[in-house]
Short mmCIF file of C-alpha atoms in Angstrom, two decimals:
data_model
loop_
_atom_site.label_atom_id
_atom_site.label_comp_id
_atom_site.label_asym_id
_atom_site.label_seq_id
_atom_site.Cartn_x
_atom_site.Cartn_y
_atom_site.Cartn_z
CA MET A 1 87.02 153.80 102.76
CA ALA A 2 83.84 153.16 104.94
CA VAL A 3 81.94 155.67 103.03
CA LEU A 4 82.95 154.27 99.61
CA SER A 5 82.16 150.73 100.57
CA GLN A 6 78.80 151.84 101.79
CA ARG A 7 77.94 153.31 98.19
CA ILE A 8 79.30 150.24 96.16
CA GLN A 9 76.42 148.46 94.89
CA ALA A 10 78.22 145.43 93.40
CA ALA A 11 81.86 144.26 92.73
CA TYR A 12 82.79 142.22 89.76
CA ASP A 13 85.98 140.54 88.34
CA ALA A 14 85.78 142.92 85.33
CA ILE A 15 83.77 145.79 84.05
CA VAL A 16 83.46 146.53 80.35
CA ILE A 17 82.12 149.92 79.29
CA GLY A 18 80.36 149.89 75.99
CA ALA A 19 78.03 147.11 74.65
CA GLY A 20 78.68 147.54 70.92
CA ILE A 21 80.34 144.63 69.09
CA GLN A 22 83.88 145.25 70.48
CA GLY A 23 82.77 145.58 74.20
CA SER A 24 80.31 142.74 73.95
CA PHE A 25 82.96 140.39 72.51
CA THR A 26 85.35 141.40 75.19
CA ALA A 27 82.69 140.65 77.99
CA TYR A 28 81.88 137.34 76.12
CA HIS A 29 85.48 136.17 76.30
CA LEU A 30 85.87 137.27 79.88
CA ALA A 31 82.69 135.37 80.83
CA GLN A 32 84.01 132.22 79.05
CA ARG A 33 87.11 132.50 81.25
CA HIS A 34 84.69 132.40 84.24
CA ARG A 35 85.19 136.06 85.22
CA ASN A 36 82.18 137.78 86.82
CA THR A 37 81.70 140.47 84.26
CA LEU A 38 79.61 143.53 84.09
CA LEU A 39 78.82 145.02 80.62
CA LEU A 40 77.51 148.52 80.74
CA GLU A 41 75.72 150.45 78.04
CA GLN A 42 74.60 154.00 78.17
CA PHE A 43 71.74 153.66 75.81
CA ILE A 44 68.66 151.32 76.07
CA LEU A 45 69.30 148.29 73.82
CA PRO A 46 68.88 147.78 70.92
CA HIS A 47 69.81 151.37 69.73
CA SER A 48 71.23 153.07 66.53
CA ARG A 49 73.42 155.72 68.31
CA GLY A 50 76.87 154.07 67.77
CA SER A 51 78.84 152.00 65.26
CA SER A 52 77.42 148.47 65.61
CA HIS A 53 73.80 148.77 64.51
CA GLY A 54 72.46 148.03 61.02
CA GLN A 55 71.78 144.61 59.48
CA SER A 56 74.96 143.94 57.43
CA ARG A 57 78.76 144.28 57.57
CA ILE A 58 81.36 142.82 55.03
CA ILE A 59 83.59 140.16 56.22
CA ARG A 60 86.76 139.16 54.07
CA SER A 61 90.02 137.42 54.32
CA THR A 62 91.81 140.01 52.01
CA TYR A 63 93.44 143.03 53.68
CA ALA A 64 96.08 145.46 52.44
CA LYS A 65 97.63 145.49 55.96
CA ALA A 66 99.18 142.25 56.95
CA VAL A 67 98.56 142.74 60.65
CA TYR A 68 94.75 142.32 59.96
CA ALA A 69 95.13 139.71 57.43
CA ARG A 70 96.97 137.56 60.00
CA MET A 71 93.97 137.96 62.45
CA MET A 72 91.17 136.97 59.91
CA PRO A 73 91.48 133.18 60.01
CA GLU A 74 90.87 133.17 63.82
CA SER A 75 88.12 135.78 63.39
CA PHE A 76 86.29 133.39 60.96
CA ARG A 77 86.74 130.69 63.43
CA LEU A 78 85.37 132.55 66.34
CA TRP A 79 82.35 133.89 64.27
CA GLN A 80 81.50 130.20 63.48
CA GLN A 81 81.93 129.32 67.17
CA LEU A 82 79.41 132.05 68.11
CA GLU A 83 77.15 130.68 65.55
CA THR A 84 77.25 127.19 66.96
CA GLU A 85 76.65 128.73 70.56
CA ALA A 86 73.77 130.97 69.51
CA SER A 87 72.23 128.34 67.11
CA THR A 88 71.78 130.95 64.55
CA SER A 89 73.27 131.90 61.15
CA LEU A 90 75.45 134.98 61.29
CA TYR A 91 77.32 134.95 57.99
CA ARG A 92 76.33 134.72 54.28
CA GLN A 93 79.19 133.59 51.97
CA THR A 94 78.91 135.75 48.80
CA GLY A 95 82.39 136.22 47.77
CA LEU A 96 84.00 139.60 47.48
CA VAL A 97 85.43 141.60 44.46
CA VAL A 98 88.36 144.02 45.16
CA LEU A 99 88.60 146.40 42.33
CA GLY A 100 91.64 148.49 41.55
CA PRO A 101 94.30 149.61 39.03
CA ALA A 102 96.57 146.83 37.83
CA GLY A 103 99.86 147.05 39.87
CA ASP A 104 98.55 149.35 42.47
CA PRO A 105 100.25 148.72 45.77
CA ALA A 106 97.14 148.33 47.86
CA LEU A 107 95.64 145.91 45.55
CA GLU A 108 98.98 143.95 45.42
CA SER A 109 98.90 143.83 49.25
CA CYS A 110 95.36 142.49 49.19
CA ARG A 111 96.40 139.82 46.73
CA ARG A 112 99.31 138.75 48.87
CA SER A 113 97.03 138.44 51.94
CA LEU A 114 95.09 135.77 49.95
CA ASP A 115 97.95 134.08 48.26
CA ASP A 116 97.25 130.50 49.23
CA GLY A 117 96.55 129.15 45.66
CA ASP A 118 92.75 128.54 46.20
CA ALA A 119 90.94 131.34 47.66
CA THR A 120 92.17 134.14 45.29
CA ILE A 121 92.13 134.62 41.50
CA ILE A 122 92.30 137.66 39.35
CA LEU A 123 89.18 137.75 37.34
CA ASP A 124 89.08 138.61 33.70
CA ALA A 125 86.37 140.81 32.22
CA THR A 126 84.30 137.93 31.11
CA THR A 127 84.32 136.07 34.34
CA LEU A 128 83.82 139.22 36.29
CA ALA A 129 80.65 139.94 34.14
CA GLN A 130 79.40 136.49 34.86
CA ARG A 131 79.91 136.77 38.60
CA PHE A 132 79.00 140.44 38.98
CA PRO A 133 76.93 141.62 36.10
CA GLY A 134 76.26 144.98 37.63
CA LEU A 135 79.83 145.98 37.85
CA ARG A 136 81.47 147.82 34.98
CA THR A 137 85.25 147.97 35.04
CA HIS A 138 87.46 150.46 33.12
CA ALA A 139 90.73 150.20 31.09
CA GLY A 140 93.82 149.32 33.42
CA GLU A 141 91.64 147.96 36.20
CA VAL A 142 91.54 144.44 37.55
CA ALA A 143 89.42 142.42 39.79
CA LEU A 144 90.66 140.36 42.64
CA TRP A 145 88.30 137.55 43.95
CA ASP A 146 88.11 136.62 47.56
CA GLY A 147 85.99 133.50 47.79
CA THR A 148 85.74 133.64 51.61
CA GLY A 149 84.16 137.17 51.57
CA GLY A 150 80.54 137.65 52.47
CA VAL A 151 77.98 139.41 54.72
CA LEU A 152 77.83 139.39 58.50
CA PHE A 153 74.30 139.87 59.86
CA ALA A 154 75.32 142.70 62.20
CA ASP A 155 72.22 143.29 64.41
CA ARG A 156 71.69 139.50 64.81
CA ALA A 157 75.49 139.07 65.69
CA LEU A 158 75.40 141.75 68.33
CA ARG A 159 72.27 140.20 69.96
CA ALA A 160 73.83 136.70 69.80
CA VAL A 161 77.15 137.67 71.53
CA GLN A 162 75.22 139.46 74.21
CA ASP A 163 72.76 136.63 74.77
CA VAL A 164 75.64 134.08 75.02
CA PHE A 165 77.43 136.45 77.38
CA CYS A 166 74.41 136.54 79.65
CA ARG A 167 74.09 132.77 79.38
CA HIS A 168 77.64 132.46 80.61
CA GLY A 169 76.60 134.30 83.77
CA GLY A 170 77.57 137.79 82.66
CA THR A 171 75.44 140.92 83.70
CA LEU A 172 74.40 143.40 81.06
CA ARG A 173 72.95 146.68 82.23
CA ASP A 174 71.80 149.11 79.54
CA GLY A 175 70.54 152.63 79.99
CA GLU A 176 73.33 153.39 82.40
CA LYS A 177 75.59 156.28 81.44
CA VAL A 178 79.00 156.18 83.02
CA LEU A 179 79.61 159.46 84.96
CA ARG A 180 83.00 158.82 86.57
CA ILE A 181 85.88 156.38 86.62
CA GLU A 182 88.15 156.45 89.69
CA PRO A 183 91.41 154.47 89.12
CA GLY A 184 92.99 152.28 91.73
CA THR A 185 93.64 148.76 92.62
CA MET A 186 89.94 148.34 92.45
CA VAL A 187 88.47 150.53 89.79
CA THR A 188 85.35 152.47 90.74
CA VAL A 189 82.75 153.14 88.09
CA THR A 190 79.88 155.49 88.79
CA THR A 191 76.98 155.47 86.51
CA SER A 192 73.63 157.20 86.30
CA ALA A 193 72.15 154.29 88.19
CA GLY A 194 74.93 152.77 90.38
CA VAL A 195 78.40 152.48 91.65
CA TYR A 196 80.48 149.39 90.69
CA GLN A 197 83.99 148.11 91.44
CA ALA A 198 86.31 145.60 89.74
CA PRO A 199 90.16 144.94 89.66
CA ARG A 200 90.14 145.55 85.89
CA LEU A 201 88.14 147.85 83.51
CA ILE A 202 87.98 147.75 79.77
CA VAL A 203 86.78 150.88 77.99
CA ALA A 204 85.31 150.15 74.55
CA ALA A 205 82.82 152.92 74.33
CA GLY A 206 83.19 153.93 70.57
CA ALA A 207 82.92 157.58 69.91
CA TRP A 208 82.39 158.38 73.56
CA THR A 209 85.78 156.76 74.48
CA GLY A 210 87.70 159.98 74.27
CA ALA A 211 85.61 161.77 76.66
CA LEU A 212 85.67 158.87 79.11
CA VAL A 213 89.40 158.68 79.36
CA ALA A 214 90.11 162.41 79.38
CA PRO A 215 89.59 162.76 83.03
CA LEU A 216 92.09 159.91 83.44
CA GLY A 217 94.81 162.14 81.79
CA LEU A 218 94.71 160.61 78.42
CA ARG A 219 94.07 162.66 75.28
CA LEU A 220 93.53 160.13 72.48
CA PRO A 221 93.58 161.32 68.91
CA LEU A 222 90.12 159.94 68.12
CA GLN A 223 87.95 161.54 65.56
CA PRO A 224 84.25 160.64 65.42
CA LEU A 225 82.92 160.86 61.88
CA ARG A 226 79.20 160.87 60.71
CA ILE A 227 78.90 158.29 57.83
CA ASP A 228 76.16 158.28 55.37
CA VAL A 229 74.90 154.66 54.72
CA CYS A 230 73.21 154.77 51.39
CA TYR A 231 70.85 152.35 49.64
CA TRP A 232 70.28 152.61 45.83
CA ARG A 233 67.50 151.27 43.79
CA LYS A 234 67.77 149.24 40.68
CA LYS A 235 66.70 150.86 37.38
CA GLU A 236 65.13 147.65 36.38
CA PRO A 237 63.29 145.97 39.39
CA GLY A 238 64.00 142.34 39.48
CA SER A 239 67.34 142.43 37.31
CA PRO A 240 70.05 140.20 38.50
CA ASP A 241 72.50 143.16 38.92
CA MET A 242 73.61 143.21 42.53
CA GLY A 243 70.82 140.83 43.58
CA ARG A 244 70.81 138.89 46.73
CA ASP A 245 73.23 136.27 45.32
CA SER A 246 75.80 138.92 44.03
CA PRO A 247 79.22 139.30 45.70
CA CYS A 248 80.16 142.23 47.98
CA PHE A 249 82.86 144.58 46.58
CA ILE A 250 85.42 147.14 47.79
CA THR A 251 87.65 149.44 45.70
CA ALA A 252 91.39 149.82 46.34
CA GLY A 253 93.69 152.45 44.84
CA LEU A 254 91.22 154.18 42.62
CA SER A 255 92.15 157.71 41.99
CA GLN A 256 88.59 158.83 42.53
CA PRO A 257 87.51 158.45 45.26
CA PRO A 258 90.59 158.62 47.37
CA HIS A 259 89.15 156.28 50.04
CA SER A 260 87.24 153.01 49.58
CA VAL A 261 83.88 152.67 48.17
CA TYR A 262 82.17 149.38 49.15
CA GLY A 263 78.96 147.54 48.37
CA LEU A 264 76.77 144.81 49.47
CA PRO A 265 74.03 142.84 47.55
CA ALA A 266 70.42 143.60 48.10
CA LEU A 267 69.71 142.02 51.51
CA GLU A 268 68.40 144.71 53.87
CA TYR A 269 65.81 146.39 51.88
CA PRO A 270 64.16 144.61 48.94
CA GLY A 271 65.59 145.75 45.66
CA LEU A 272 67.98 148.20 47.31
CA VAL A 273 71.71 147.83 47.10
CA LYS A 274 74.02 149.10 49.78
CA VAL A 275 76.91 151.22 48.44
CA CYS A 276 78.74 153.44 50.85
CA TYR A 277 81.87 155.72 50.93
CA HIS A 278 84.32 154.77 53.62
CA TYR A 279 84.69 158.35 55.08
CA GLY A 280 82.45 160.99 56.55
CA SER A 281 82.23 164.26 58.25
CA PRO A 282 83.69 165.11 61.74
CA THR A 283 80.89 165.16 64.31
CA ASP A 284 80.05 165.26 68.01
CA PRO A 285 78.50 161.88 68.71
CA GLU A 286 75.82 163.58 70.78
CA GLU A 287 74.81 165.73 67.78
CA ARG A 288 75.05 163.13 65.00
CA ASP A 289 71.52 163.21 64.02
CA ARG A 290 71.03 166.83 64.33
CA ALA A 291 72.49 168.00 61.01
CA PRO A 292 70.49 170.93 59.74
CA PRO A 293 68.06 170.30 56.82
CA GLY A 294 69.73 170.94 53.50
CA ALA A 295 73.26 170.54 54.86
CA PRO A 296 75.85 169.41 52.25
CA ARG A 297 76.58 165.72 52.01
CA PRO A 298 79.56 165.46 49.76
CA SER A 299 79.70 161.70 50.06
CA ILE A 300 76.33 161.29 48.25
CA ALA A 301 77.57 163.36 45.33
CA LEU A 302 80.74 161.38 45.16
CA LEU A 303 78.77 157.94 45.34
CA SER A 304 76.43 159.14 42.57
CA ARG A 305 79.40 159.79 40.23
CA PHE A 306 80.86 156.40 41.17
CA ILE A 307 77.58 154.57 40.52
CA SER A 308 77.24 156.35 37.15
CA SER A 309 80.72 155.09 36.16
CA TYR A 310 80.82 151.58 37.76
CA LEU A 311 77.33 150.46 38.60
CA PRO A 312 75.13 151.74 35.80
CA GLY A 313 72.11 149.49 36.55
CA LEU A 314 71.44 151.66 39.80
CA GLU A 315 69.73 154.89 40.06
CA THR A 316 72.03 157.73 40.75
CA GLU A 317 70.09 159.10 43.76
CA PRO A 318 69.87 157.14 46.96
CA ALA A 319 66.51 155.74 47.90
CA VAL A 320 67.41 155.45 51.63
CA VAL A 321 70.15 157.30 53.56
CA GLU A 322 70.90 156.38 57.18
CA THR A 323 73.76 157.40 59.46
CA CYS A 324 76.45 155.55 61.34
CA LEU A 325 79.53 156.48 63.32
CA TYR A 326 83.08 155.88 62.66
CA THR A 327 85.79 156.65 65.32
CA ASN A 328 88.99 157.11 63.59
CA THR A 329 92.65 157.32 64.58
CA PRO A 330 95.08 159.33 62.42
CA ASP A 331 96.53 156.15 60.80
CA GLU A 332 93.17 154.29 60.90
CA ASP A 333 94.68 151.54 62.91
CA PHE A 334 93.07 150.27 66.21
CA ILE A 335 94.04 151.29 69.79
CA LEU A 336 94.32 148.15 71.92
CA ASP A 337 96.34 148.91 74.89
CA ARG A 338 96.72 149.52 78.72
CA HIS A 339 96.36 153.07 80.08
CA PRO A 340 99.96 154.31 80.37
CA GLN A 341 99.50 155.17 84.11
CA TYR A 342 96.96 152.72 85.16
CA SER A 343 97.66 149.17 83.87
CA ASN A 344 94.33 147.63 84.97
CA ILE A 345 92.44 150.00 82.62
CA ILE A 346 92.35 148.70 79.20
CA ILE A 347 91.28 150.69 76.09
CA GLY A 348 89.80 149.53 72.79
CA ALA A 349 89.08 152.40 70.48
CA GLY A 350 89.56 153.78 66.94
CA PHE A 351 88.20 150.98 64.88
CA SER A 352 88.10 153.34 61.93
CA GLY A 353 85.11 151.77 60.22
CA HIS A 354 86.76 148.40 59.68
CA GLY A 355 86.55 146.74 63.18
CA PHE A 356 83.31 144.80 63.02
CA LYS A 357 84.61 141.66 61.14
CA LEU A 358 87.56 141.46 63.69
CA ALA A 359 85.48 141.99 66.88
CA PRO A 360 85.83 138.35 68.05
CA VAL A 361 89.64 138.65 67.97
CA VAL A 362 89.71 142.21 69.30
CA GLY A 363 87.56 141.08 72.18
CA LYS A 364 89.94 138.24 72.86
CA LEU A 365 92.99 140.60 72.89
CA LEU A 366 91.29 143.02 75.20
CA CYS A 367 90.35 140.19 77.47
CA GLU A 368 93.94 138.87 77.47
CA LEU A 369 95.35 142.31 78.12
CA SER A 370 92.99 142.83 81.08
CA LEU A 371 94.13 139.46 82.57
CA SER A 372 97.76 140.22 81.99
CA GLU A 373 98.23 137.38 79.63
CA GLU A 374 100.43 137.26 76.69
CA PRO A 375 98.19 138.49 73.66
CA SER A 376 97.45 135.86 71.16
CA HIS A 377 98.40 138.39 68.45
CA SER A 378 100.91 141.21 68.79
CA THR A 379 99.29 144.41 69.98
CA ALA A 380 102.41 146.46 69.10
CA PRO A 381 100.66 148.06 66.07
CA PHE A 382 97.85 149.20 68.28
CA ALA A 383 99.99 150.79 71.05
CA ILE A 384 98.89 154.17 72.50
CA ALA A 385 102.54 155.23 72.46
CA ARG A 386 102.56 155.64 68.62
CA PHE A 387 100.82 158.89 69.28
CA PRO A 388 102.82 161.67 70.77
CA ASN A 389 101.74 163.87 73.76
CA VAL A 390 98.62 161.85 74.74
CA LEU A 391 99.29 161.65 78.48
CA GLN A 392 98.46 164.82 80.42
CA ALA A 393 97.67 165.68 84.03
CA ALA A 394 94.47 164.07 85.15
CA LEU A 395 91.68 166.45 85.93
#
């Protein structure tokens, strides 16, 4: 113990690994609870290596899964709270169109999640054309309107939550890669630049989470995916189709493609509309940007076909293609839970490409779990135990 104490550089009430949006909000909530918190990030900030970079994300009330729909009102409230604390705008309300076949179960679930009599309406073809002139629908399809939907300014939001965390007395250390986690009453975290201890640890390291917890005997079924983030040019510059004031959209239940396509108005690049496919190719997060030239990108071909059919005002070849990481679980639901053996190690992972909008609530839940408080929302759907054979002998 004497040798260990000599090498400990600092002790904290809590350590959070990963300064993406989930880890940053976790640290923010801990600091608001007056816990002396260390937030560790392996890359120099800001960076584009993970899942939280980029200028925009969709936020919406509608969700096919009720567990997330129940969390969204608080998420909106906490985003507004952060806007006030940071004195900056983080959200632009554009509305959201959910497009799908009439009677489709996923679309009906989305409708029920909004069924308050005001925020939701089924748009007929005429109204849809007025609100979203760039979107073409087909026979048997309907459009659901979510008036709360809009755009989160992602990069600005990440900076804001980190800045407020630091103003609350938190410590943010970037460029420090975690090399080892030693469980115990006081968890010891060794990084490339120091050794730290705390009675509670939260791991929210995105695509690197699996590798960090494997030495702790936990084999989580996390699959990092390389996602193409595509921006498409209008055929007629300056046309109102998908302009800055257009709504966002998502698809639900369409036979092609099998997973959602989503789009945001032209905000990030002048005249370029963001339309993406909610799926990608398995990847190693360390190798994400090393795809060989000419490697097949099936998502782009799929999106080109979608645009030809549904967004005919756009060119069918992307003007800009960037990459992002998803980290998916088999059921695409989050992991928010304690380590099965070490109850003071909390894991937030597997956000499966739909976690950004919910980050304020996710961070609150991870904070509550680390403080052994009753979670403000049920975490039963996010338990590690739903996956078999994940606990193995620690290395």
